Amino acid sequence: MASNSFDVIVVGTGAGGSTAMKILCEAGLEVCALNSGPRIDIKEDYRGHRQVYDLRFRGFGNPLRFQGKAHQEPYSVEESEYSEGRDLFEHDIAYSNAPGTDWYWKRCKATGGKANFWGRSSARFGDIDFKAADLDGFGENWPVDYAEAAPWFSKAERYMGVASTIQNRPSNPDGEYLPPLPFRCIDFIIQKGAERIGVPYLPDRCAQLTVWHNQHPSCHYCGNCSRGCDVGAFFSPTWFTIPDAEATQHLTLVTNALVREVLVDENGMARGVAYVDRTSRREVEVYAKVLVLAASCVETAHIMLNSKSRHWPAGIANSSGELGKNLCDHLYGSPGYGYLPQLLGQPARPDDIADSTIAWMPRWQNLKNPREEKFIRGYSVYMGGGCGEFPGYYGRIEGFGSKFKRDIKRYYPTTIDALIQAPSLPSATNYVDIDAEKKDMFGIPQLRFHFQWGENELLMWEHSKQVMIDLFKSMGGELWGADDEPNRPGTSLHETGVCRFGNDPKKYVTNKWAQTHDVGNLYICDASIFPSCTDKTTTMPIVAFTMRSCDHMLENFKRGVHQRL
Ligand SMILES: Cc1cc2nc3c(=O)[nH]c(=O)nc-3n(C[C@H](O)[C@H](O)[C@H](O)COP(=O)(O)OP(=O)(O)OC[C@H]3O[C@@H](n4cnc5c(N)ncnc54)[C@H](O)[C@@H]3O)c2cc1C
Ligand code: SF4
């Protein structure tokens, strides 16, 4: 590094951090971005077009790769032999679960973070989400409403490229879309069945390029998205924001830099960060006028809780005591899976165009009356299936040997698998703190999770199982079953809360611009600011709210609130 002082330091280069880097660099600021892991090498790390028989461990990865690692579980979906080869995922930094908690913390430490491999579902939040407290009396509203957020959603969509249709449902607001992804064969059948039971079944909003967009090529529908796209036909920091930031020549990107704490000056304001250079294991300090934390929700809270000083004995910017509180997540699990007998014997056609659920059932519950159901708020459902390369339903069929193989072939491509996305409610008992007893391999105090599913989301889970019974009946499907329990908390990768934004400094960590109430030159650009979870996913809103926060920050630079170097 030629210099160790910058206008802005950004911690994390995922969807949030890399968007901040791009905007701030394009405005001419000198930005240092710190990323805890290595730089993605597209040629080395995205291995989508290989066949499993070309891979040494048939796609499952080296079974010995976790030897000696602090965190030994493989990460479902995103981590496989297609992506794990160069140490892209975090298995070295340990974390704790409080007794009774089973949080599954999946982390991609490579540049670009999880959006290298994400599912691309990109719906807008609406006033049903922002003003949920007004509607059902639970919790608090967001400090912004749809009218204020909408132009930022448009800006994010226009940049990322999101494919969908206009649907005229205020609970699931329409945006600015590329042409939609075509339905799979199963979608037409499910849609008819869903109509009969009064449930919407519509194209999802998917950040996948159905046409050339902002000099990025359109998708060639290989279905390899969760292994990383080798041509950049969906939004990812690796193809979009990081190259844009680098093109300005105002970016200094430091990899393998694990940030430990925020450093403060004599007034308690941020003056830089201390990080561990994971290659040399040396501790390094870098300084800046303004700091952006975008290390991904709970990791942002981890860094802040570990940033203790005379000014901030309970962690930086934590005079409210709210840092780490109100952790929310999406409850995931399959409320129903089975097959469509009418498709037995039909030839397969290459309709696995998105390696994702291209259609969904956006929230339909509690729309007219917020307390119509036994639960408040609402959930959405995605339907998996179609002619994927790998028959993922093999685990749903019993048997072994040649009959088992015959059955797998027989049911291809007739199976469908529902996935519920149910928001947990903010709760005083769901939070993260620092484990006083344990430190990671670099001596950094570990993050500890305290989390249980609440009654509200478990009622949604039960409700969705009944809907699946009705749906399978109405579409002439055969229901094989449902998951006995929801997936482990953390599985969805849509955690929110822990640094919530709001107007009252006594109740919220940041103001409505994601600038911490206590420390004016410390901003947060990830989903930790979202005060509550919705039935929609988080990434497009992370990009949108980051754009909005950076706009505010740039205004503060202009007005002299923040000084340049
Ligand atoms: C398989 C899969 C499917 C998904 N599907 C969807 C979907 O359909 N829709 C959706 O909206 N979202 C989806 N997600 C989630 C989505 O990817 C995340 O919400 C989003 O990428 C989060 O962005 P982020 O920048 O907050 O965090 P991350 O992507 O996790 O990036 C955090 C960055 O911070 C760095 N970092 C972390 N700790 C430190 C530290 N201490 N010091 C320095 N750097 C640090 C990391 O290296 C990383 O680069 C999916 C994710 C996966 C993996
Ligand atoms: S299906 Fe499209 S977006 Fe996905 S990896 Fe293939 S080309 Fe890329």
XYZ file of C-alpha atoms and ligand atoms in Angstrom:
626
model
C 0.000 0.000 0.000
C 1.476 3.339 -1.073
C -0.379 5.188 1.689
C -2.163 4.154 4.843
C -4.583 7.115 4.920
C -7.701 7.474 2.780
C -10.873 9.519 2.432
C -12.970 6.435 3.150
C -12.317 2.881 4.302
C -14.906 0.265 3.297
C -14.864 -3.011 5.203
C -16.207 -5.859 3.052
C -16.545 -6.077 -0.726
C -19.889 -7.904 -0.965
C -23.116 -6.486 -2.391
C -23.134 -3.645 0.160
C -19.423 -2.826 0.426
C -18.688 -3.018 -3.285
C -21.641 -0.757 -4.111
C -20.277 1.798 -1.633
C -16.791 1.484 -3.181
C -18.147 2.054 -6.675
C -20.175 5.134 -5.780
C -17.524 6.758 -3.610
C -14.685 6.071 -6.072
C -16.766 7.371 -8.969
C -17.272 10.562 -6.954
C -13.480 10.934 -6.836
C -12.834 9.896 -3.237
C -9.761 7.817 -2.386
C -11.144 4.571 -1.019
C -9.431 1.670 0.725
C -11.467 -1.558 0.647
C -10.540 -4.315 3.084
C -11.652 -7.863 2.434
C -11.142 -10.733 4.834
C -10.359 -13.368 2.178
C -8.701 -13.779 -1.222
C -9.623 -12.177 -4.492
C -11.958 -14.234 -6.701
C -10.223 -15.455 -9.808
C -13.014 -16.009 -12.324
C -11.099 -18.570 -14.359
C -9.941 -20.578 -11.336
C -12.882 -20.249 -9.004
C -15.970 -20.475 -11.202
C -16.052 -24.055 -12.459
C -19.627 -24.275 -13.635
C -19.215 -25.923 -17.000
C -17.375 -29.012 -15.803
C -19.148 -32.311 -15.349
C -19.049 -34.015 -11.965
C -17.073 -36.888 -13.466
C -14.369 -34.364 -14.369
C -14.000 -33.428 -10.728
C -11.791 -35.407 -8.422
C -14.389 -35.829 -5.682
C -17.427 -35.962 -8.010
C -18.525 -32.493 -6.949
C -18.625 -33.187 -3.220
C -15.184 -31.739 -2.511
C -12.234 -33.141 -0.658
C -13.620 -34.768 2.509
C -10.417 -33.846 4.329
C -10.595 -30.153 3.494
C -11.896 -29.164 6.914
C -9.161 -30.906 8.854
C -7.904 -28.615 11.587
C -10.478 -25.927 10.743
C -12.486 -24.185 13.474
C -15.753 -24.490 11.594
C -16.058 -27.879 9.954
C -19.481 -27.887 8.360
C -19.737 -27.540 4.591
C -22.093 -24.829 3.405
C -25.071 -26.129 1.485
C -25.665 -25.012 -2.135
C -22.946 -22.428 -2.517
C -19.949 -24.483 -1.418
C -19.052 -27.570 -3.410
C -16.134 -28.847 -5.398
C -17.198 -26.282 -7.967
C -16.205 -23.423 -5.706
C -14.365 -24.528 -2.576
C -10.987 -25.175 -4.157
C -9.268 -21.898 -3.321
C -10.406 -21.257 0.201
C -13.262 -18.909 -0.701
C -15.427 -19.794 2.283
C -14.764 -18.986 5.920
C -13.956 -22.033 8.001
C -11.098 -20.632 10.083
C -12.856 -18.021 12.172
C -14.805 -19.709 14.925
C -18.115 -18.525 16.361
C -20.235 -19.669 19.301
C -23.832 -20.706 19.739
C -25.440 -20.106 23.143
C -27.050 -23.198 24.707
C -30.198 -24.077 22.755
C -29.123 -22.086 19.672
C -28.145 -23.822 16.435
C -27.213 -20.931 14.121
C -25.572 -22.007 10.856
C -23.291 -19.105 9.921
C -22.254 -19.433 6.310
C -19.642 -16.951 5.181
C -17.965 -16.345 1.831
C -14.744 -14.515 2.540
C -13.664 -14.024 -1.097
C -14.049 -10.624 -2.759
C -17.665 -10.091 -3.763
C -18.884 -12.253 -0.883
C -22.021 -14.335 -1.110
C -23.392 -12.518 -4.172
C -20.888 -14.495 -6.253
C -23.238 -17.430 -5.783
C -26.586 -15.949 -4.790
C -30.103 -16.921 -5.905
C -30.843 -13.442 -7.400
C -34.404 -13.068 -6.124
C -34.774 -9.268 -5.977
C -38.205 -8.049 -4.908
C -38.845 -4.537 -3.629
C -40.043 -3.987 -0.091
C -43.329 -2.076 0.092
C -45.245 -0.045 2.655
C -46.729 -3.298 3.900
C -43.160 -3.955 5.115
C -42.025 -0.411 6.011
C -45.239 0.378 7.910
C -45.988 -3.094 9.244
C -46.148 -1.818 12.829
C -48.891 0.677 11.906
C -50.872 -2.149 10.339
C -50.668 -4.831 13.008
C -49.408 -2.945 16.054
C -46.277 -5.055 16.510
C -42.787 -3.521 16.764
C -41.779 -0.336 14.991
C -42.049 1.085 11.493
C -38.987 1.672 9.350
C -37.700 5.260 9.254
C -38.424 5.401 5.502
C -41.551 4.717 3.525
C -42.040 3.384 0.008
C -42.222 6.829 -1.595
C -38.757 7.581 -0.220
C -37.246 4.173 -0.997
C -38.741 3.668 -4.487
C -36.296 5.890 -6.463
C -33.396 3.999 -4.857
C -34.924 0.643 -5.734
C -35.226 1.919 -9.324
C -31.600 3.013 -9.317
C -30.481 -0.366 -7.983
C -32.634 -2.279 -10.484
C -31.438 -0.166 -13.393
C -27.837 -0.890 -12.454
C -28.179 -4.571 -11.541
C -30.642 -5.624 -14.247
C -33.690 -7.394 -12.813
C -36.014 -9.525 -14.950
C -39.716 -9.656 -14.124
C -43.201 -8.477 -15.080
C -45.584 -5.755 -13.945
C -47.989 -7.411 -11.521
C -49.943 -4.550 -9.880
C -49.758 -5.877 -6.342
C -48.980 -3.086 -3.825
C -47.708 -5.671 -1.330
C -45.072 -6.670 -3.884
C -44.387 -3.377 -5.706
C -43.429 -3.385 -9.360
C -40.081 -2.042 -10.480
C -38.112 -1.338 -13.651
C -37.612 -4.675 -15.287
C -35.873 -6.490 -18.109
C -38.028 -9.058 -19.953
C -38.971 -11.931 -17.627
C -37.383 -15.356 -17.551
C -39.669 -17.861 -19.280
C -41.652 -20.210 -17.060
C -40.629 -23.826 -16.780
C -43.120 -26.489 -17.784
C -44.004 -27.102 -14.131
C -44.740 -23.412 -13.572
C -47.747 -23.466 -15.900
C -49.220 -26.423 -14.022
C -48.499 -24.951 -10.590
C -49.914 -21.577 -11.650
C -53.241 -23.135 -12.638
C -53.417 -25.088 -9.375
C -52.511 -22.008 -7.347
C -55.192 -19.925 -9.087
C -57.808 -22.483 -8.038
C -56.917 -22.087 -4.354
C -56.555 -18.286 -4.544
C -52.775 -18.118 -4.240
C -50.692 -15.929 -6.612
C -48.034 -17.685 -8.672
C -45.995 -15.141 -10.593
C -42.593 -14.527 -12.134
C -40.127 -13.656 -9.401
C -37.981 -10.520 -9.687
C -34.669 -12.073 -10.708
C -31.351 -10.185 -11.103
C -30.417 -12.221 -14.130
C -29.903 -10.639 -17.542
C -32.444 -11.748 -20.117
C -30.981 -9.166 -22.532
C -27.649 -7.338 -22.781
C -27.572 -4.793 -19.998
C -25.054 -2.051 -19.160
C -22.420 -3.834 -21.259
C -23.012 -7.160 -19.543
C -24.027 -10.064 -21.787
C -27.381 -11.754 -21.607
C -27.679 -15.120 -19.935
C -26.963 -18.254 -21.989
C -29.118 -20.337 -19.627
C -26.545 -22.895 -18.611
C -28.087 -23.167 -15.135
C -24.788 -22.871 -13.289
C -25.504 -19.660 -11.370
C -24.867 -20.923 -7.847
C -21.380 -21.936 -8.986
C -20.662 -18.366 -10.174
C -21.364 -17.032 -13.657
C -18.423 -17.258 -16.051
C -19.734 -14.454 -18.293
C -21.236 -12.111 -15.706
C -24.855 -12.465 -16.794
C -26.218 -11.815 -13.313
C -25.436 -9.063 -10.864
C -22.417 -9.868 -8.755
C -19.746 -7.572 -7.289
C -17.111 -9.572 -9.155
C -18.563 -8.584 -12.543
C -20.251 -5.293 -11.734
C -19.300 -3.084 -8.815
C -15.671 -4.086 -8.175
C -14.537 -3.540 -11.812
C -16.471 -0.252 -11.878
C -14.708 0.933 -8.722
C -11.310 -0.192 -10.007
C -11.820 1.602 -13.325
C -11.726 4.925 -11.456
C -8.192 4.240 -10.182
C -9.293 5.608 -6.814
C -9.547 2.185 -5.189
C -6.974 0.409 -3.058
C -8.231 -3.139 -2.501
C -6.522 -5.114 0.250
C -7.290 -8.834 0.432
C -6.790 -11.289 3.309
C -7.330 -8.353 5.671
C -9.496 -9.458 8.594
C -10.745 -6.342 10.377
C -10.630 -6.698 14.137
C -11.803 -3.313 15.406
C -12.600 0.294 14.606
C -10.015 2.749 15.959
C -11.204 6.011 17.503
C -9.694 9.449 18.056
C -9.673 11.481 21.254
C -13.339 12.396 20.681
C -14.498 8.853 20.115
C -14.959 9.378 16.353
C -13.738 6.714 13.898
C -10.179 7.275 12.681
C -9.485 3.936 10.985
C -9.394 0.213 11.576
C -6.982 -2.420 12.837
C -6.868 -5.591 10.760
C -4.965 -8.870 10.786
C -3.050 -9.572 7.590
C -3.951 -13.254 7.338
C -0.914 -14.050 5.216
C 1.739 -12.657 7.560
C -0.452 -12.736 10.713
C 0.727 -9.180 11.401
C -1.617 -6.529 12.754
C -1.929 -3.466 10.523
C -3.652 -0.096 10.987
C -5.189 2.053 8.225
C -6.785 5.435 8.656
C -9.571 7.411 7.001
C -11.881 10.367 7.469
C -14.989 8.211 7.078
C -15.560 4.527 7.675
C -18.125 2.199 6.075
C -18.793 -1.176 7.664
C -20.304 -3.691 5.218
C -19.008 -6.995 6.521
C -22.460 -8.610 6.279
C -24.968 -8.005 9.039
C -23.803 -9.988 12.061
C -20.098 -9.594 11.215
C -20.564 -5.820 11.179
C -22.030 -6.070 14.685
C -19.136 -8.360 15.668
C -16.543 -5.758 14.631
C -18.473 -2.994 16.406
C -18.958 -4.981 19.614
C -15.222 -5.709 19.617
C -14.421 -1.993 19.147
C -14.300 -1.072 22.815
C -12.622 2.067 24.069
C -12.831 4.610 26.858
C -15.564 6.333 24.833
C -17.422 3.178 23.867
C -17.092 0.605 26.659
C -19.931 -1.534 25.248
C -18.767 -1.356 21.622
C -18.554 1.579 19.221
C -21.703 3.622 18.611
C -23.590 1.578 21.186
C -24.836 4.226 23.615
C -28.349 2.858 22.978
C -27.306 -0.650 24.059
C -29.082 -1.870 20.892
C -26.017 -3.113 19.019
C -26.405 -6.832 18.315
C -30.081 -6.886 19.308
C -33.148 -8.008 17.335
C -31.460 -10.506 15.038
C -34.010 -11.666 12.450
C -33.868 -14.354 9.788
C -36.022 -16.099 7.225
C -37.364 -19.441 8.341
C -36.604 -21.853 5.487
C -37.744 -25.408 4.917
C -39.892 -27.436 2.572
C -43.571 -27.410 3.555
C -44.318 -29.822 0.722
C -42.620 -31.854 -1.965
C -43.828 -34.423 -4.442
C -44.370 -34.852 -8.158
C -46.733 -34.186 -11.034
C -47.953 -37.539 -12.431
C -49.178 -35.798 -15.590
C -45.544 -35.210 -16.531
C -44.420 -38.837 -16.170
C -42.828 -40.035 -19.382
C -42.632 -36.537 -20.835
C -39.315 -35.754 -22.500
C -37.050 -33.365 -20.642
C -36.543 -29.936 -22.139
C -33.789 -27.521 -21.112
C -35.937 -25.337 -18.897
C -33.602 -25.136 -15.892
C -32.767 -21.672 -17.054
C -31.982 -19.965 -13.834
C -30.709 -22.627 -11.456
C -33.144 -20.957 -9.154
C -36.797 -20.498 -8.577
C -37.874 -18.209 -11.369
C -41.449 -18.059 -10.120
C -42.760 -17.576 -6.621
C -45.847 -17.138 -4.529
C -45.423 -13.634 -3.146
C -47.050 -13.046 0.228
C -50.810 -13.379 -0.018
C -51.723 -13.661 3.642
C -52.996 -10.820 5.857
C -53.190 -8.373 2.950
C -56.721 -7.063 3.430
C -56.820 -7.484 7.171
C -53.458 -7.595 8.965
C -54.862 -10.024 11.536
C -56.829 -12.345 9.295
C -54.588 -15.323 10.033
C -53.401 -16.761 13.357
C -50.039 -15.099 12.665
C -49.166 -11.511 11.754
C -47.231 -10.380 8.628
C -46.771 -13.086 5.983
C -44.521 -15.405 4.046
C -43.722 -16.239 0.432
C -42.977 -19.579 -1.239
C -40.625 -20.605 -4.055
C -41.167 -23.760 -6.085
C -38.084 -25.708 -7.160
C -38.092 -28.249 -9.966
C -37.731 -28.522 -13.712
C -35.088 -30.104 -15.879
C -32.015 -29.468 -13.774
C -28.796 -31.245 -14.642
C -28.660 -33.079 -11.321
C -31.755 -34.865 -9.949
C -31.661 -33.105 -6.584
C -34.804 -34.957 -5.495
C -32.836 -38.219 -5.130
C -32.896 -37.722 -1.352
C -36.691 -37.641 -1.424
C -36.905 -41.184 -2.851
C -36.334 -44.279 -0.794
C -34.402 -47.323 -1.970
C -31.038 -48.424 -3.265
C -29.378 -50.199 -6.183
C -30.803 -50.458 -9.668
C -34.424 -49.930 -8.593
C -33.409 -46.708 -6.891
C -31.692 -45.543 -10.080
C -34.728 -46.497 -12.152
C -37.002 -44.535 -9.827
C -34.811 -41.474 -10.063
C -35.024 -41.664 -13.851
C -38.745 -42.409 -13.769
C -39.560 -39.260 -11.803
C -37.346 -36.985 -13.902
C -38.467 -34.212 -14.540
C -41.755 -34.388 -12.643
C -40.774 -33.478 -9.096
C -41.361 -30.197 -7.318
C -40.147 -28.956 -3.962
C -41.546 -25.932 -2.146
C -39.419 -23.581 -0.069
C -41.030 -21.282 2.458
C -39.539 -17.863 3.202
C -41.073 -16.746 6.479
C -39.765 -13.698 8.344
C -39.015 -13.975 12.031
C -40.238 -11.116 14.201
C -37.778 -8.907 16.091
C -37.391 -10.367 19.567
C -35.463 -9.435 22.698
C -34.247 -13.018 22.996
C -32.711 -13.154 19.511
C -29.384 -11.337 19.424
C -25.617 -11.608 19.059
C -22.993 -10.726 21.628
C -19.334 -11.445 22.314
C -18.417 -14.776 23.872
C -16.355 -13.734 26.897
C -14.656 -17.139 27.053
C -13.604 -17.787 23.480
C -11.256 -16.277 20.927
C -10.578 -17.213 17.311
C -7.216 -18.278 15.880
C -6.083 -14.636 15.698
C -7.050 -13.925 19.300
C -10.205 -12.004 18.298
C -13.128 -12.516 20.718
C -15.759 -14.666 19.026
C -19.291 -13.738 18.093
C -22.037 -15.671 19.880
C -25.569 -16.265 18.567
C -28.735 -16.441 20.657
C -31.658 -17.391 18.429
C -34.846 -19.451 18.450
C -37.704 -19.520 15.975
C -40.702 -17.693 17.456
C -44.322 -18.744 17.617
C -45.344 -16.418 14.766
C -43.001 -17.909 12.169
C -43.779 -21.443 13.347
C -47.481 -20.726 12.767
C -46.584 -19.630 9.220
C -44.672 -22.887 8.786
C -47.742 -24.923 9.781
C -49.978 -22.773 7.584
C -47.737 -23.320 4.548
C -47.923 -27.104 4.983
C -51.718 -26.982 4.707
C -51.434 -24.731 1.631
C -49.179 -27.328 0.009
C -51.695 -30.099 0.721
C -54.363 -27.967 -0.997
C -52.088 -26.982 -3.870
C -50.934 -30.497 -4.691
C -54.559 -31.591 -4.731
C -55.693 -28.739 -6.945
C -52.927 -29.219 -9.509
C -53.259 -32.998 -9.654
C -49.905 -33.576 -7.981
C -48.916 -36.245 -5.518
C -47.530 -34.953 -2.246
C -44.759 -37.126 -0.862
C -44.277 -35.186 2.344
C -42.881 -32.116 4.057
C -39.776 -31.450 6.122
C -40.276 -32.531 9.724
C -38.742 -29.287 10.943
C -37.689 -25.970 9.464
C -34.043 -25.606 8.398
C -31.535 -24.411 10.939
C -31.554 -20.666 11.612
C -28.996 -18.961 9.373
C -29.657 -21.249 6.399
C -31.459 -18.584 4.353
C -28.514 -16.119 4.476
C -31.029 -13.301 4.828
C -30.256 -12.242 8.389
C -31.254 -8.682 9.346
C -31.321 -6.415 12.384
C -28.503 -6.004 14.947
C -27.621 -2.375 13.919
C -31.144 -1.171 13.195
C -31.819 2.233 11.679
C -34.343 4.643 13.137
C -34.773 8.218 14.217
C -34.464 7.811 17.980
C -30.802 7.547 19.106
C -31.945 5.833 22.288
C -33.561 2.966 20.362
C -31.550 2.630 17.169
C -27.891 2.293 16.251
C -27.980 4.411 13.069
C -30.082 7.239 11.707
C -32.217 6.870 8.581
C -29.122 7.355 6.421
C -27.327 4.396 8.064
C -24.918 6.800 9.765
C -24.425 5.789 13.385
C -26.135 8.178 15.798
C -23.100 8.303 18.071
C -20.235 8.393 15.591
C -21.032 10.703 12.685
C -18.264 9.395 10.418
C -19.244 5.721 10.742
C -21.776 4.326 8.223
C -23.229 0.834 7.821
C -24.027 -0.629 4.399
C -25.554 -4.066 4.870
C -28.764 -5.690 6.070
C -27.900 -5.143 9.738
C -29.714 -1.779 9.507
C -33.044 -3.309 8.439
C -35.317 -3.034 11.484
C -37.483 -6.020 10.584
C -37.541 -8.948 8.226
C -40.060 -9.141 5.363
C -41.220 -11.972 3.091
C -38.693 -10.682 0.518
C -34.958 -11.180 0.170
C -32.345 -8.618 1.162
C -29.699 -8.079 -1.521
C -31.329 -5.641 -3.956
C -32.496 -3.557 -0.956
C -28.918 -3.682 0.442
C -27.686 -2.227 -2.877
C -30.488 0.365 -2.942
C -30.023 1.528 0.649
C -26.230 1.613 0.174
C -26.708 3.912 -2.836
C -28.916 6.137 -0.715
C -26.483 6.221 2.237
C -23.532 7.009 -0.029
C -25.491 9.817 -1.652
C -26.040 11.282 1.806
C -22.373 10.808 2.684
C -21.263 12.571 -0.504
C -23.586 15.435 0.357
C -21.895 15.575 3.767
C -18.495 15.745 2.059
C -19.784 18.604 -0.102
C -21.193 20.461 2.872
C -17.961 20.062 4.833
C -19.508 17.776 7.472
C -16.874 15.256 6.413
C -13.427 16.503 5.408
C -11.265 14.933 2.729
C -7.656 14.025 3.445
C -26.677 -19.751 -2.400
C -27.174 -18.390 -2.017
C -28.428 -17.970 -2.437
C -28.872 -16.684 -2.111
N -30.034 -16.253 -2.654
C -30.407 -14.964 -2.501
C -31.510 -14.436 -3.211
O -32.155 -15.111 -4.016
N -31.835 -13.127 -3.013
C -31.157 -12.344 -2.145
O -31.515 -11.167 -2.008
N -30.106 -12.821 -1.458
C -29.707 -14.096 -1.620
N -28.602 -14.577 -0.965
C -27.986 -13.745 0.061
C -27.090 -12.691 -0.533
O -26.036 -13.288 -1.207
C -26.610 -11.779 0.585
O -27.728 -11.134 1.148
C -25.705 -10.677 0.115
O -24.720 -11.175 -0.724
C -25.101 -10.004 1.337
O -24.189 -9.030 0.927
P -23.225 -8.368 1.994
O -22.351 -7.434 1.235
O -24.010 -7.818 3.111
O -22.406 -9.573 2.630
P -21.380 -10.627 2.029
O -21.733 -10.996 0.662
O -21.276 -11.726 3.034
O -20.023 -9.839 1.986
C -19.328 -9.504 3.153
C -17.908 -9.193 2.784
O -17.253 -8.743 3.952
C -16.016 -9.378 4.080
N -15.737 -9.477 5.524
C -16.458 -10.158 6.437
N -15.894 -10.010 7.653
C -14.825 -9.194 7.488
C -13.839 -8.680 8.375
N -13.875 -8.922 9.688
N -12.844 -7.932 7.858
C -12.791 -7.655 6.523
N -13.717 -8.109 5.648
C -14.717 -8.861 6.132
C -16.167 -10.718 3.400
O -14.931 -11.157 2.935
C -17.135 -10.385 2.267
O -16.454 -9.964 1.125
C -28.094 -15.842 -1.285
C -26.835 -16.262 -0.872
C -26.365 -17.511 -1.248
C -24.971 -17.907 -0.855
S -27.639 -19.512 -16.321
Fe -27.074 -17.490 -17.112
S -26.597 -16.245 -15.306
Fe -26.596 -18.411 -14.670
S -24.433 -19.050 -14.848
Fe -25.424 -19.586 -16.810
S -25.088 -17.758 -18.124
Fe -24.662 -17.135 -16.007
